[in-house]
Amino acid sequence: MNKQMKGSAIKYGDNINTDVIIPTMFCNTTDIEFLGNHCLYNLDREFINKRKEGDILVVGENFGCGSSRENAPLAIKGAKISCVIAKSFARIFFRNAINIGLPVIESEELVDAIEEGDEIEIDFESSVCRNMTKGTEYSINKYQDIILEVFKEGGLINFAKNRGGVL
Amino acid sequence: MGFTMTEKIFKSHSGGKEVKPGDVLFADVDLGMGTDATMPLAIKEFRKIDKNIFDPCKIAVIQDHFVPAKDINSANNSLIMREFAKEMNISNYFELGRGGICHHVVPDEGLCYPGDLIIGADSHTCTYGAFGAFATGVGSTDLAFFMATGKLWFKVPGAIKVVLTGKKKPYVQGKDIILHLVSLLGVDGATYKVLEFTGDGVKGLDMADRITICNMAIEAGAKSGLFEVDDVTVDFYKGIENKREVQHLKIDEDAVYERVINIDISSIEPLVAEPFLPSNVKPVSEIKNVKIHQSFIGSCTNGRIEDMRMAAAILKDKTIHPDVRLIVIPGTQQIYKEMVKEGLMEIFLNSGAIMSPPTCGPCLGGHMGILGEHEVCIATSNRNFVGRMGATTSKVYLANPAIAAASAIKGEICSPEEVR
Ligand code: SF4
């Protein structure tokens, strides 16, 4: 999978739940493009018009709390967001994101150091995140082994396929 | 050094080696559960792995979220599940009319036991902690992976010990205890952690109370909530057909906890969580002049026969306020039948309530009682997020069944005492 990303930051606050990321009324489909077009519908109807391919979502604490709906990270992926940086993630959202190959970074420091519109570059290979607008650089935590492997394979399904389902 | 219940369960499911919080490991899973909300995606992903089902006996497939089908998409999703269950010989398939809301069906059908490790593609899978199982909500891709391999990756969570003492006051139920705890912890106070419940106060809590408490563990961000196994748990399994031996899972005295929280149940009043977070909790006595348009009694949080009895006791020989719709949804077909037998149906119907078949329905804003602009609902379910039950301008207050019933009579949120 792509280990480098580049885009502008779009910033929101704390406790953004899955009903806000993708409301139930859009959830009886798994069509990623449709989900993407309704991403953050209950938070900011303008989001979908202002985001550009590759942009980076920068959010506060407990991002993705609420239901287990995988439609939530899928909607973000469908909206062509390249990475989510949060102060903290709700647990199921975090594992869903890893499992479907949506890069996620947990860092309070980074979130505080990024403002809306900043140009951000992330390099997972060397574990750095650069704020090009401010000229600053931060290191990002490495994932634990199993998570890193799943992430490298681009998600849990590829991981299983490449191992023939044998662990 | 001793172990938490969670450490014991992960140890026994990952080759018997000792585990500690923070370890990321693959573990053998005893049961994987999916519903019409999450299973179609799991099936789609499962097909990509191109492997047979690991063990069809370890999968439960339950039609509950959008049933009876609310539209063509939902009907098609149910169809995908139905055909998959047939194709894969999944015997634990629960069609509408023969099941109900997943988190009531799994324990009632004897599919979760103390000491089990269970995953479900639904965030409230943590409910089975009431039975001493480590159960947690996962995504559809996780379920797909489990169906192919019988395993899943986990991070062993650190634990918070919740010591309960004292007895419930009148009209206090498991709901009030968990709302109190969620307000103490905050909505992310237990993220990546497990809540383990113990103490003298536990014996005064019936299974319905424990189910409500574990169900809402995730509302504090917890990965699961677990009760120690006692006589109340053992008694529950006496009535179950699918019998296995009941493991007496307990906390070791010298187990290490990240935090210990003491709660004196006798100090808890009937509570209400105001919009838009389950942690916005106040005693019902402090909530004044909140007119409601709808009252909803049901869901995986409060859809059991004990909940129905509690609400019916308030509604007996009374009628609901002319401006209020009361929607009552039993958790399962079995509970529905029991309600008929005990005469509860008559009480609800005479009060002016509308009865729905077992379904998640309005709880997630699916169907059977969606809220319009600026409408206010008191609900016995578990979430009051913006737009959870309908329009983004609508509001949901969470409470126990007695408060929901009393408020339906008065037309505004009130304590059960006020309508007696
Ligand atoms: S009743 Fe509500 S919370 Fe429970 S499983 Fe159904 S939708 Fe989810």
Coordinates of C-alpha atoms and ligand atoms in Angstrom, one line a residue:
Chain A
M1 CA 0.0 0.0 0.0
N2 CA 0.9 3.6 -0.4
K3 CA 3.1 4.6 2.5
Q4 CA 3.5 8.3 1.7
M5 CA 0.7 10.8 1.7
K6 CA 0.3 14.4 1.1
G7 CA -2.6 16.8 1.4
S8 CA -4.2 19.7 3.2
A9 CA -5.6 19.3 6.7
I10 CA -9.3 19.5 7.4
K11 CA -9.9 19.9 11.1
Y12 CA -12.8 19.0 13.4
G13 CA -13.3 18.5 17.2
D14 CA -13.8 15.7 19.8
N15 CA -16.2 12.8 20.1
I16 CA -17.2 12.6 16.4
N17 CA -19.3 9.4 16.4
T18 CA -20.1 7.0 13.6
D19 CA -23.7 8.3 13.3
V20 CA -22.2 11.6 12.4
I21 CA -19.6 10.2 10.1
I22 CA -22.2 8.2 8.1
P23 CA -25.8 8.3 9.3
T24 CA -27.9 5.1 9.5
M25 CA -30.0 6.2 6.5
F26 CA -27.0 5.8 4.2
C27 CA -25.8 2.6 5.8
N28 CA -27.7 -0.1 3.9
T29 CA -25.2 -0.1 1.2
T30 CA -21.5 -1.0 1.0
D31 CA -20.9 1.1 -2.2
I32 CA -17.8 3.0 -1.2
E33 CA -18.4 5.9 -3.6
F34 CA -21.9 6.5 -2.3
L35 CA -20.7 6.3 1.3
G36 CA -17.9 8.8 0.4
N37 CA -20.4 11.2 -1.0
H38 CA -22.2 11.3 2.4
C39 CA -19.2 11.4 4.6
L40 CA -19.6 13.6 7.7
Y41 CA -23.1 14.3 6.6
N42 CA -24.4 15.0 10.1
L43 CA -21.4 17.2 11.0
D44 CA -20.6 19.4 7.9
R45 CA -22.6 19.2 4.7
E46 CA -19.8 21.3 3.0
F47 CA -17.1 18.8 3.8
I48 CA -17.7 16.8 0.7
N49 CA -17.3 19.8 -1.5
K50 CA -14.3 21.3 0.2
R51 CA -12.1 18.2 0.5
K52 CA -9.7 17.2 -2.2
E53 CA -8.3 13.8 -3.0
G54 CA -5.5 13.0 -0.6
D55 CA -6.5 15.5 2.1
I56 CA -5.9 14.6 5.7
L57 CA -8.6 14.6 8.4
V58 CA -7.3 16.0 11.7
V59 CA -9.6 15.4 14.7
G60 CA -9.8 15.5 18.5
E61 CA -10.4 12.8 21.0
N62 CA -12.5 9.6 20.7
F63 CA -12.9 9.8 17.0
G64 CA -15.3 7.2 15.6
C65 CA -17.0 6.3 18.8
G66 CA -20.4 4.7 18.6
S67 CA -21.4 1.8 16.4
S68 CA -19.2 -0.9 14.8
R69 CA -20.3 0.2 11.3
E70 CA -17.4 -0.3 9.0
N71 CA -19.3 2.1 6.7
A72 CA -17.7 4.9 8.7
P73 CA -14.0 4.3 7.8
L74 CA -15.2 3.2 4.3
A75 CA -17.0 6.5 3.9
I76 CA -13.8 8.4 4.8
K77 CA -11.8 6.2 2.4
G78 CA -14.6 6.7 -0.2
A79 CA -14.2 10.5 0.2
K80 CA -10.6 10.0 -0.8
I81 CA -9.1 11.1 2.5
S82 CA -5.6 9.7 2.7
C83 CA -5.1 9.5 6.5
V84 CA -6.9 10.4 9.8
I85 CA -4.9 11.9 12.6
A86 CA -6.7 12.0 15.9
K87 CA -5.8 12.7 19.5
S88 CA -7.4 9.4 20.2
F89 CA -9.6 6.8 18.4
A90 CA -12.6 4.8 19.6
R91 CA -11.4 1.2 19.6
I92 CA -13.6 -0.4 17.0
F93 CA -13.1 2.5 14.6
F94 CA -9.3 2.1 15.0
R95 CA -9.4 -1.6 14.2
N96 CA -11.8 -1.2 11.3
A97 CA -9.6 1.5 9.8
I98 CA -6.5 -0.8 10.0
N99 CA -8.5 -3.7 8.7
I100 CA -9.7 -1.9 5.6
G101 CA -6.4 -0.2 5.0
L102 CA -7.2 3.4 6.0
P103 CA -4.1 4.9 7.6
V104 CA -4.7 6.3 11.1
I105 CA -2.3 8.1 13.4
E106 CA -2.9 8.7 17.1
S107 CA -1.1 11.8 18.4
E108 CA -2.2 14.7 20.6
E109 CA 1.0 16.5 19.7
L110 CA 0.4 16.4 16.0
V111 CA -3.3 17.4 16.2
D112 CA -2.3 20.4 18.3
A113 CA 0.5 21.3 15.8
I114 CA -1.8 21.3 12.7
E115 CA -4.2 24.0 11.7
E116 CA -7.0 23.8 9.1
G117 CA -5.5 24.2 5.6
D118 CA -1.9 23.3 6.6
E119 CA -0.1 21.2 4.0
I120 CA 0.9 17.9 5.5
E121 CA 3.2 15.2 4.4
I122 CA 3.3 11.8 6.0
D123 CA 5.9 9.1 5.5
F124 CA 5.1 5.8 7.2
E125 CA 8.3 4.2 6.0
S126 CA 10.5 6.6 8.0
S127 CA 7.7 7.4 10.6
V128 CA 7.6 11.1 10.1
C129 CA 5.0 13.7 9.6
R130 CA 5.9 17.1 8.2
N131 CA 3.9 20.3 8.4
M132 CA 5.0 22.0 5.2
T133 CA 3.1 25.2 5.9
K134 CA 4.8 25.6 9.3
G135 CA 8.1 24.0 8.4
T136 CA 7.9 21.6 11.4
E137 CA 8.6 17.9 11.6
Y138 CA 7.3 15.2 14.0
S139 CA 8.0 11.5 14.5
I140 CA 5.0 9.2 14.6
N141 CA 4.7 6.0 16.6
K142 CA 5.2 2.7 14.9
Y143 CA 2.3 0.2 15.0
Q144 CA 2.8 -3.0 17.0
D145 CA 4.0 -6.0 15.0
I146 CA 0.7 -7.7 14.0
I147 CA -1.0 -4.4 13.3
L148 CA 2.0 -3.3 11.2
E149 CA 1.8 -6.5 9.1
V150 CA -1.9 -6.0 8.5
F151 CA -1.3 -2.4 7.6
K152 CA 1.5 -3.2 5.3
E153 CA -0.6 -5.8 3.4
G154 CA -3.2 -3.0 2.9
G155 CA -5.8 -4.6 5.2
L156 CA -6.9 -7.8 6.9
I157 CA -8.4 -9.4 3.8
N158 CA -5.2 -9.2 1.9
F159 CA -3.3 -10.4 5.0
A160 CA -5.5 -13.5 5.2
K161 CA -5.3 -14.1 1.4
N162 CA -1.6 -13.8 1.3
R163 CA -1.3 -16.4 4.0
G164 CA -3.9 -18.7 2.6
G165 CA -5.9 -18.1 5.8
V166 CA -3.2 -19.8 7.8
L167 CA -1.7 -17.9 10.8
Chain B
M1 CA 0.6 -12.7 40.8
G2 CA -3.1 -13.2 40.0
F3 CA -5.1 -12.4 36.9
T4 CA -8.1 -10.4 35.8
M5 CA -11.0 -12.4 34.2
T6 CA -9.9 -10.9 30.9
E7 CA -6.3 -12.1 31.2
K8 CA -7.6 -15.6 32.1
I9 CA -9.8 -15.7 29.0
F10 CA -7.1 -14.4 26.6
K11 CA -4.6 -16.9 28.1
S12 CA -6.9 -19.8 27.5
H13 CA -7.7 -18.7 23.9
S14 CA -4.1 -18.0 22.7
G15 CA -2.2 -21.2 23.5
G16 CA -2.1 -21.1 27.3
K17 CA 0.8 -18.7 27.6
E18 CA 0.5 -15.9 30.1
V19 CA -0.7 -12.6 28.6
K20 CA -0.5 -9.0 29.8
P21 CA -2.3 -5.8 29.0
G22 CA -1.0 -4.3 25.8
D23 CA 0.0 -7.6 24.1
V24 CA -1.3 -7.8 20.5
L25 CA -2.0 -11.5 19.7
F26 CA -4.1 -13.8 17.6
A27 CA -6.7 -15.7 19.7
D28 CA -9.2 -18.5 19.0
V29 CA -12.7 -17.2 19.0
D30 CA -15.7 -19.3 20.3
L31 CA -18.4 -17.4 18.5
G32 CA -18.7 -14.8 15.8
M33 CA -22.0 -13.0 15.4
G34 CA -23.3 -10.9 12.5
T35 CA -26.6 -9.0 11.8
D36 CA -28.3 -7.7 8.7
A37 CA -26.5 -4.3 9.4
T38 CA -23.0 -5.7 9.2
M39 CA -23.1 -9.2 7.8
P40 CA -23.6 -8.4 4.1
L41 CA -20.3 -6.6 4.1
A42 CA -18.7 -9.4 6.0
I43 CA -19.9 -11.9 3.4
K44 CA -18.6 -9.7 0.6
E45 CA -15.1 -9.5 2.2
F46 CA -15.2 -13.2 3.2
R47 CA -15.7 -14.2 -0.4
K48 CA -12.5 -12.3 -1.3
I49 CA -10.4 -14.5 1.0
D50 CA -11.5 -17.5 -1.1
K51 CA -11.5 -20.0 1.7
N52 CA -14.2 -22.2 3.3
I53 CA -15.9 -21.3 6.5
F54 CA -13.7 -22.4 9.4
D55 CA -16.6 -23.8 11.5
P56 CA -20.3 -23.1 10.7
C57 CA -21.3 -24.0 14.3
K58 CA -19.3 -21.0 15.6
I59 CA -21.3 -18.5 13.6
A60 CA -24.6 -16.8 14.6
V61 CA -26.5 -15.0 11.9
I62 CA -29.3 -12.8 13.2
Q63 CA -31.9 -10.7 11.3
D64 CA -32.7 -7.8 13.6
H65 CA -31.7 -4.3 12.6
F66 CA -34.0 -3.5 9.6
V67 CA -36.5 -6.3 9.9
P68 CA -39.2 -6.8 8.8
A69 CA -37.5 -5.3 5.8
K70 CA -38.0 -1.5 5.8
D71 CA -37.1 -1.0 2.1
I72 CA -35.7 -2.8 -0.9
N73 CA -32.0 -2.4 0.1
S74 CA -32.8 -3.9 3.5
A75 CA -34.7 -6.8 2.0
N76 CA -31.8 -7.5 -0.3
N77 CA -29.3 -7.4 2.6
S78 CA -31.5 -9.9 4.5
L79 CA -31.6 -12.0 1.5
I80 CA -27.8 -12.1 1.2
M81 CA -27.6 -13.3 4.8
R82 CA -30.3 -15.9 4.4
E83 CA -28.8 -17.4 1.3
F84 CA -25.3 -17.4 2.8
A85 CA -26.5 -19.2 6.0
K86 CA -28.1 -21.9 3.8
E87 CA -25.1 -22.3 1.6
M88 CA -22.7 -22.6 4.5
N89 CA -25.0 -24.8 6.7
I90 CA -25.1 -22.2 9.5
S91 CA -27.5 -23.7 11.9
N92 CA -27.5 -20.7 14.3
Y93 CA -29.5 -18.6 11.8
F94 CA -32.3 -16.6 13.3
E95 CA -35.1 -15.6 10.9
L96 CA -37.5 -12.9 12.0
G97 CA -40.3 -14.5 14.1
R98 CA -37.8 -17.0 15.4
G99 CA -35.2 -14.8 17.0
G100 CA -35.1 -11.1 17.9
I101 CA -32.5 -8.6 18.8
C102 CA -29.1 -10.2 18.5
H103 CA -27.8 -9.5 22.0
H104 CA -30.9 -11.1 23.6
V105 CA -30.9 -14.1 21.2
V106 CA -27.2 -15.1 21.7
P107 CA -27.5 -15.7 25.5
D108 CA -31.1 -17.0 25.4
E109 CA -30.1 -19.6 22.8
G110 CA -27.2 -20.8 24.9
L111 CA -24.5 -19.4 22.5
C112 CA -22.4 -17.6 25.1
Y113 CA -21.0 -19.1 28.3
P114 CA -18.7 -17.9 31.0
G115 CA -15.1 -17.9 29.9
D116 CA -15.9 -17.7 26.2
L117 CA -14.2 -15.3 23.8
I118 CA -16.8 -13.9 21.5
I119 CA -16.8 -11.3 18.7
G120 CA -19.8 -9.7 17.0
A121 CA -20.0 -7.3 14.2
D122 CA -22.0 -5.0 16.4
S123 CA -20.7 -2.6 19.0
H124 CA -22.9 -3.8 21.8
T125 CA -21.6 -7.3 21.7
C126 CA -20.0 -6.4 25.0
T127 CA -23.5 -7.3 26.5
Y128 CA -22.4 -11.0 26.9
G129 CA -20.0 -9.9 29.6
A130 CA -23.1 -10.2 31.8
F131 CA -22.6 -13.9 31.5
G132 CA -18.8 -13.8 32.2
A133 CA -17.8 -14.1 28.5
F134 CA -15.2 -11.7 27.1
A135 CA -17.3 -10.4 24.2
T136 CA -16.5 -7.4 22.1
G137 CA -17.7 -5.5 19.0
V138 CA -15.7 -5.7 15.9
G139 CA -16.2 -4.7 12.2
S140 CA -17.4 -6.6 9.3
T141 CA -13.9 -7.3 7.9
D142 CA -13.0 -8.8 11.3
L143 CA -16.0 -11.1 11.1
A144 CA -15.0 -12.1 7.6
F145 CA -11.5 -12.9 8.8
F146 CA -12.9 -14.9 11.7
M147 CA -15.2 -16.9 9.4
A148 CA -12.2 -18.0 7.3
T149 CA -9.7 -18.6 10.1
G150 CA -11.5 -19.1 13.5
K151 CA -9.2 -16.5 14.9
L152 CA -8.8 -12.7 15.2
W153 CA -6.2 -10.2 16.3
F154 CA -6.7 -8.5 19.7
K155 CA -4.9 -6.2 22.0
V156 CA -5.2 -7.5 25.5
P157 CA -6.9 -4.6 27.4
G158 CA -6.0 -3.3 30.8
A159 CA -8.8 -3.6 33.3
I160 CA -10.7 -1.3 35.6
K161 CA -12.3 -3.0 38.6
V162 CA -15.8 -1.7 39.5
V163 CA -16.7 -2.7 43.0
L164 CA -20.4 -2.6 43.6
T165 CA -21.9 -2.4 47.1
G166 CA -25.4 -1.7 48.5
K167 CA -28.9 -2.3 47.2
K168 CA -31.0 -0.6 44.6
K169 CA -33.6 2.0 45.6
P170 CA -37.1 1.7 44.2
Y171 CA -37.2 2.4 40.4
V172 CA -33.5 2.0 40.1
Q173 CA -32.3 -0.5 37.6
G174 CA -29.1 -1.6 35.9
K175 CA -29.7 1.3 33.5
D176 CA -29.2 3.8 36.4
I177 CA -26.0 2.1 37.6
I178 CA -24.4 2.1 34.2
L179 CA -25.5 5.7 33.4
H180 CA -23.9 6.7 36.7
L181 CA -20.7 4.9 35.8
V182 CA -20.6 6.4 32.3
S183 CA -21.0 9.8 33.8
L184 CA -18.1 9.1 36.2
L185 CA -15.8 7.8 33.4
G186 CA -16.9 10.0 30.5
V187 CA -17.6 8.6 27.0
D188 CA -13.9 7.8 26.5
G189 CA -12.9 7.1 30.1
A190 CA -12.5 3.4 29.5
T191 CA -11.3 3.3 25.8
Y192 CA -9.2 0.2 25.1
K193 CA -10.0 -1.1 28.6
V194 CA -12.3 -3.6 30.1
L195 CA -14.6 -3.0 33.1
E196 CA -14.8 -6.0 35.5
F197 CA -17.7 -5.9 38.0
T198 CA -17.4 -7.5 41.4
G199 CA -18.5 -6.8 45.0
D200 CA -21.3 -7.5 47.4
G201 CA -23.8 -5.4 45.4
V202 CA -23.6 -7.8 42.4
K203 CA -25.8 -10.4 44.0
G204 CA -28.7 -8.0 44.1
L205 CA -28.6 -7.5 40.4
D206 CA -30.6 -9.9 38.2
M207 CA -29.5 -10.9 34.7
A208 CA -31.5 -8.1 33.1
D209 CA -29.6 -5.5 35.2
R210 CA -26.3 -7.1 34.3
I211 CA -27.2 -7.2 30.6
T212 CA -28.0 -3.5 30.7
I213 CA -24.8 -2.6 32.5
C214 CA -22.5 -4.6 30.2
N215 CA -24.4 -3.5 27.1
M216 CA -23.5 0.1 27.8
A217 CA -19.9 -0.5 28.8
I218 CA -19.0 0.7 25.3
E219 CA -20.7 4.0 26.1
A220 CA -17.7 4.7 28.2
G221 CA -15.5 3.5 25.4
A222 CA -14.8 0.1 27.0
K223 CA -13.9 -2.9 25.0
S224 CA -16.1 -5.1 27.2
G225 CA -17.7 -5.3 30.6
L226 CA -17.6 -8.5 32.6
F227 CA -19.4 -9.8 35.6
E228 CA -18.0 -12.5 37.9
V229 CA -20.0 -15.7 37.7
D230 CA -22.2 -16.4 40.7
D231 CA -25.5 -18.2 41.6
V232 CA -27.6 -15.8 39.6
T233 CA -25.5 -16.7 36.4
V234 CA -25.7 -20.4 37.2
D235 CA -29.5 -20.1 37.6
F236 CA -29.9 -18.5 34.2
Y237 CA -28.3 -21.5 32.5
K238 CA -30.7 -23.9 34.2
G239 CA -33.3 -22.7 31.9
I240 CA -31.2 -23.0 28.7
E241 CA -31.5 -25.9 26.4
N242 CA -28.1 -25.8 24.7
K243 CA -26.4 -26.8 28.0
R244 CA -22.6 -26.7 28.6
E245 CA -20.8 -26.7 31.9
V246 CA -20.8 -23.3 33.6
Q247 CA -17.2 -22.2 34.4
H248 CA -17.0 -20.3 37.7
L249 CA -15.0 -17.4 36.4
K250 CA -13.8 -15.1 39.1
I251 CA -11.2 -12.3 39.6
D252 CA -8.0 -13.4 41.5
E253 CA -7.6 -11.4 44.7
D254 CA -4.1 -10.1 43.7
A255 CA -5.0 -9.4 40.1
V256 CA -3.6 -6.0 38.9
Y257 CA -6.0 -3.3 37.9
E258 CA -5.3 0.1 36.4
R259 CA -8.0 1.6 38.5
V260 CA -10.6 0.7 41.0
I261 CA -13.9 2.4 41.2
N262 CA -16.3 1.9 44.1
I263 CA -20.0 2.4 43.6
D264 CA -22.5 2.3 46.4
I265 CA -25.7 1.3 44.5
S266 CA -27.9 2.5 47.3
S267 CA -26.8 6.1 46.7
I268 CA -28.0 6.0 43.0
E269 CA -31.2 7.8 42.1
P270 CA -33.2 7.1 38.9
L271 CA -31.2 8.9 36.2
V272 CA -31.6 10.4 32.8
A273 CA -28.9 11.1 30.1
E274 CA -29.6 14.3 28.3
P275 CA -28.7 14.8 24.6
F276 CA -26.2 14.4 23.0
L277 CA -24.0 12.1 25.0
P278 CA -24.8 9.1 27.3
S279 CA -22.5 10.8 29.9
N280 CA -24.7 13.9 30.3
V281 CA -26.4 12.4 33.3
K282 CA -28.7 14.0 35.8
P283 CA -31.2 12.6 38.4
V284 CA -34.6 12.5 36.9
S285 CA -35.9 14.7 39.7
E286 CA -33.8 17.6 38.3
I287 CA -35.2 17.4 34.8
K288 CA -38.1 19.8 34.6
N289 CA -40.5 20.9 31.8
V290 CA -39.1 18.6 29.1
K291 CA -42.1 17.8 26.9
I292 CA -41.8 14.6 24.9
H293 CA -43.4 13.4 21.7
Q294 CA -42.3 9.8 21.8
S295 CA -41.4 7.2 24.4
F296 CA -39.5 4.1 23.3
I297 CA -39.2 1.0 25.5
G298 CA -37.1 -1.7 24.0
S299 CA -33.6 -2.3 22.4
C300 CA -30.7 -4.6 23.4
T301 CA -30.3 -2.4 26.5
N302 CA -33.8 -2.7 28.0
G303 CA -35.8 -5.2 25.9
R304 CA -36.1 -8.1 28.4
I305 CA -39.1 -9.4 30.2
E306 CA -38.0 -7.8 33.4
D307 CA -37.9 -4.4 31.6
M308 CA -41.4 -5.0 30.2
R309 CA -42.7 -5.9 33.6
M310 CA -41.3 -2.8 35.1
A311 CA -42.9 -0.6 32.4
A312 CA -46.2 -2.4 32.6
A313 CA -46.4 -2.0 36.4
I314 CA -46.3 1.8 35.8
L315 CA -48.8 1.8 32.9
K316 CA -51.3 -0.6 34.5
D317 CA -54.8 1.0 34.4
K318 CA -53.4 4.2 33.0
T319 CA -53.5 5.9 29.6
I320 CA -50.6 7.8 28.0
H321 CA -50.7 11.5 27.4
P322 CA -52.6 12.5 24.2
D323 CA -49.5 14.2 22.7
V324 CA -47.3 11.2 23.1
R325 CA -46.7 8.0 21.1
L326 CA -45.4 5.1 23.1
I327 CA -43.6 2.4 21.2
V328 CA -42.9 -0.9 23.0
I329 CA -40.6 -3.4 21.4
P330 CA -39.9 -6.8 23.1
G331 CA -36.3 -8.0 22.6
T332 CA -37.2 -11.4 21.2
Q333 CA -40.1 -13.5 20.0
Q334 CA -39.8 -15.5 23.2
I335 CA -40.2 -12.3 25.3
Y336 CA -43.1 -11.3 23.2
K337 CA -44.8 -14.6 24.0
E338 CA -44.1 -14.3 27.6
M339 CA -45.6 -10.8 27.6
V340 CA -48.8 -12.2 26.1
K341 CA -48.9 -15.0 28.7
E342 CA -48.4 -12.6 31.6
G343 CA -51.0 -10.1 30.4
L344 CA -48.5 -7.4 29.8
M345 CA -49.6 -6.9 26.2
E346 CA -53.1 -6.0 27.3
I347 CA -51.7 -3.4 29.7
F348 CA -49.6 -1.8 27.0
L349 CA -52.3 -1.9 24.4
N350 CA -54.9 -0.5 26.8
S351 CA -52.6 2.4 27.7
G352 CA -52.5 3.5 24.1
A353 CA -49.0 2.1 23.3
I354 CA -48.1 0.6 19.9
M355 CA -46.4 -2.8 19.9
S356 CA -43.8 -3.7 17.3
P357 CA -42.3 -7.1 16.5
P358 CA -38.9 -7.7 17.9
T359 CA -36.4 -5.4 16.0
C360 CA -33.8 -2.8 16.6
G361 CA -36.1 -0.4 14.8
P362 CA -36.1 3.2 16.1
C363 CA -33.0 2.6 18.4
L364 CA -30.7 3.4 15.6
G365 CA -33.1 5.6 13.6
G366 CA -33.7 2.6 11.3
H367 CA -37.5 2.4 11.1
M368 CA -40.6 1.9 13.3
G369 CA -40.5 5.3 15.0
I370 CA -38.1 7.8 13.4
L371 CA -38.1 11.3 14.9
G372 CA -39.0 14.4 12.9
E373 CA -37.6 17.9 13.2
H374 CA -37.3 19.1 16.8
E375 CA -39.1 16.1 18.2
V376 CA -38.1 14.8 21.6
C377 CA -38.0 11.2 22.7
I378 CA -37.3 9.4 25.9
A379 CA -35.8 6.0 25.1
T380 CA -34.6 3.0 27.0
S381 CA -31.8 2.4 24.5
N382 CA -28.1 3.3 24.8
R383 CA -27.3 6.2 22.5
N384 CA -28.5 9.8 22.3
F385 CA -26.1 11.1 19.7
V386 CA -27.1 13.9 17.2
G387 CA -29.5 12.4 14.7
R388 CA -29.4 8.9 16.3
M389 CA -33.1 8.3 16.1
G390 CA -33.9 10.6 13.1
A391 CA -33.7 14.3 12.3
T392 CA -30.5 16.1 13.4
T393 CA -32.7 18.6 15.3
S394 CA -34.4 15.8 17.3
K395 CA -33.4 15.0 20.8
V396 CA -33.1 11.7 22.7
Y397 CA -33.1 11.3 26.4
L398 CA -32.0 8.0 27.8
A399 CA -33.6 6.4 30.9
N400 CA -34.8 3.1 32.4
P401 CA -38.2 1.6 31.4
A402 CA -40.0 2.9 34.5
I403 CA -39.1 6.5 33.7
A404 CA -39.9 6.0 30.0
A405 CA -43.4 4.7 30.9
A406 CA -44.0 7.4 33.5
S407 CA -43.0 10.1 31.1
A408 CA -45.3 8.7 28.5
I409 CA -48.2 9.1 30.9
K410 CA -47.3 12.6 32.0
G411 CA -46.2 13.9 28.6
E412 CA -43.0 15.2 30.0
I413 CA -40.0 13.6 31.5
C414 CA -40.8 12.7 35.1
S415 CA -40.0 10.2 37.9
P416 CA -42.2 7.2 38.3
E417 CA -43.3 8.5 41.7
E418 CA -45.1 11.3 40.0
V419 CA -47.6 9.1 38.2
R420 CA -48.3 6.6 40.9
Ligands
SF4_1 S1 -31.1 -2.4 19.7 FE1 -30.0 -0.6 19.0 S2 -28.0 -0.6 20.0 FE2 -28.9 -2.7 20.2 S3 -28.1 -3.8 18.5 FE3 -30.0 -2.9 17.8 S4 -29.4 -1.0 16.9 FE4 -27.7 -1.7 18.1

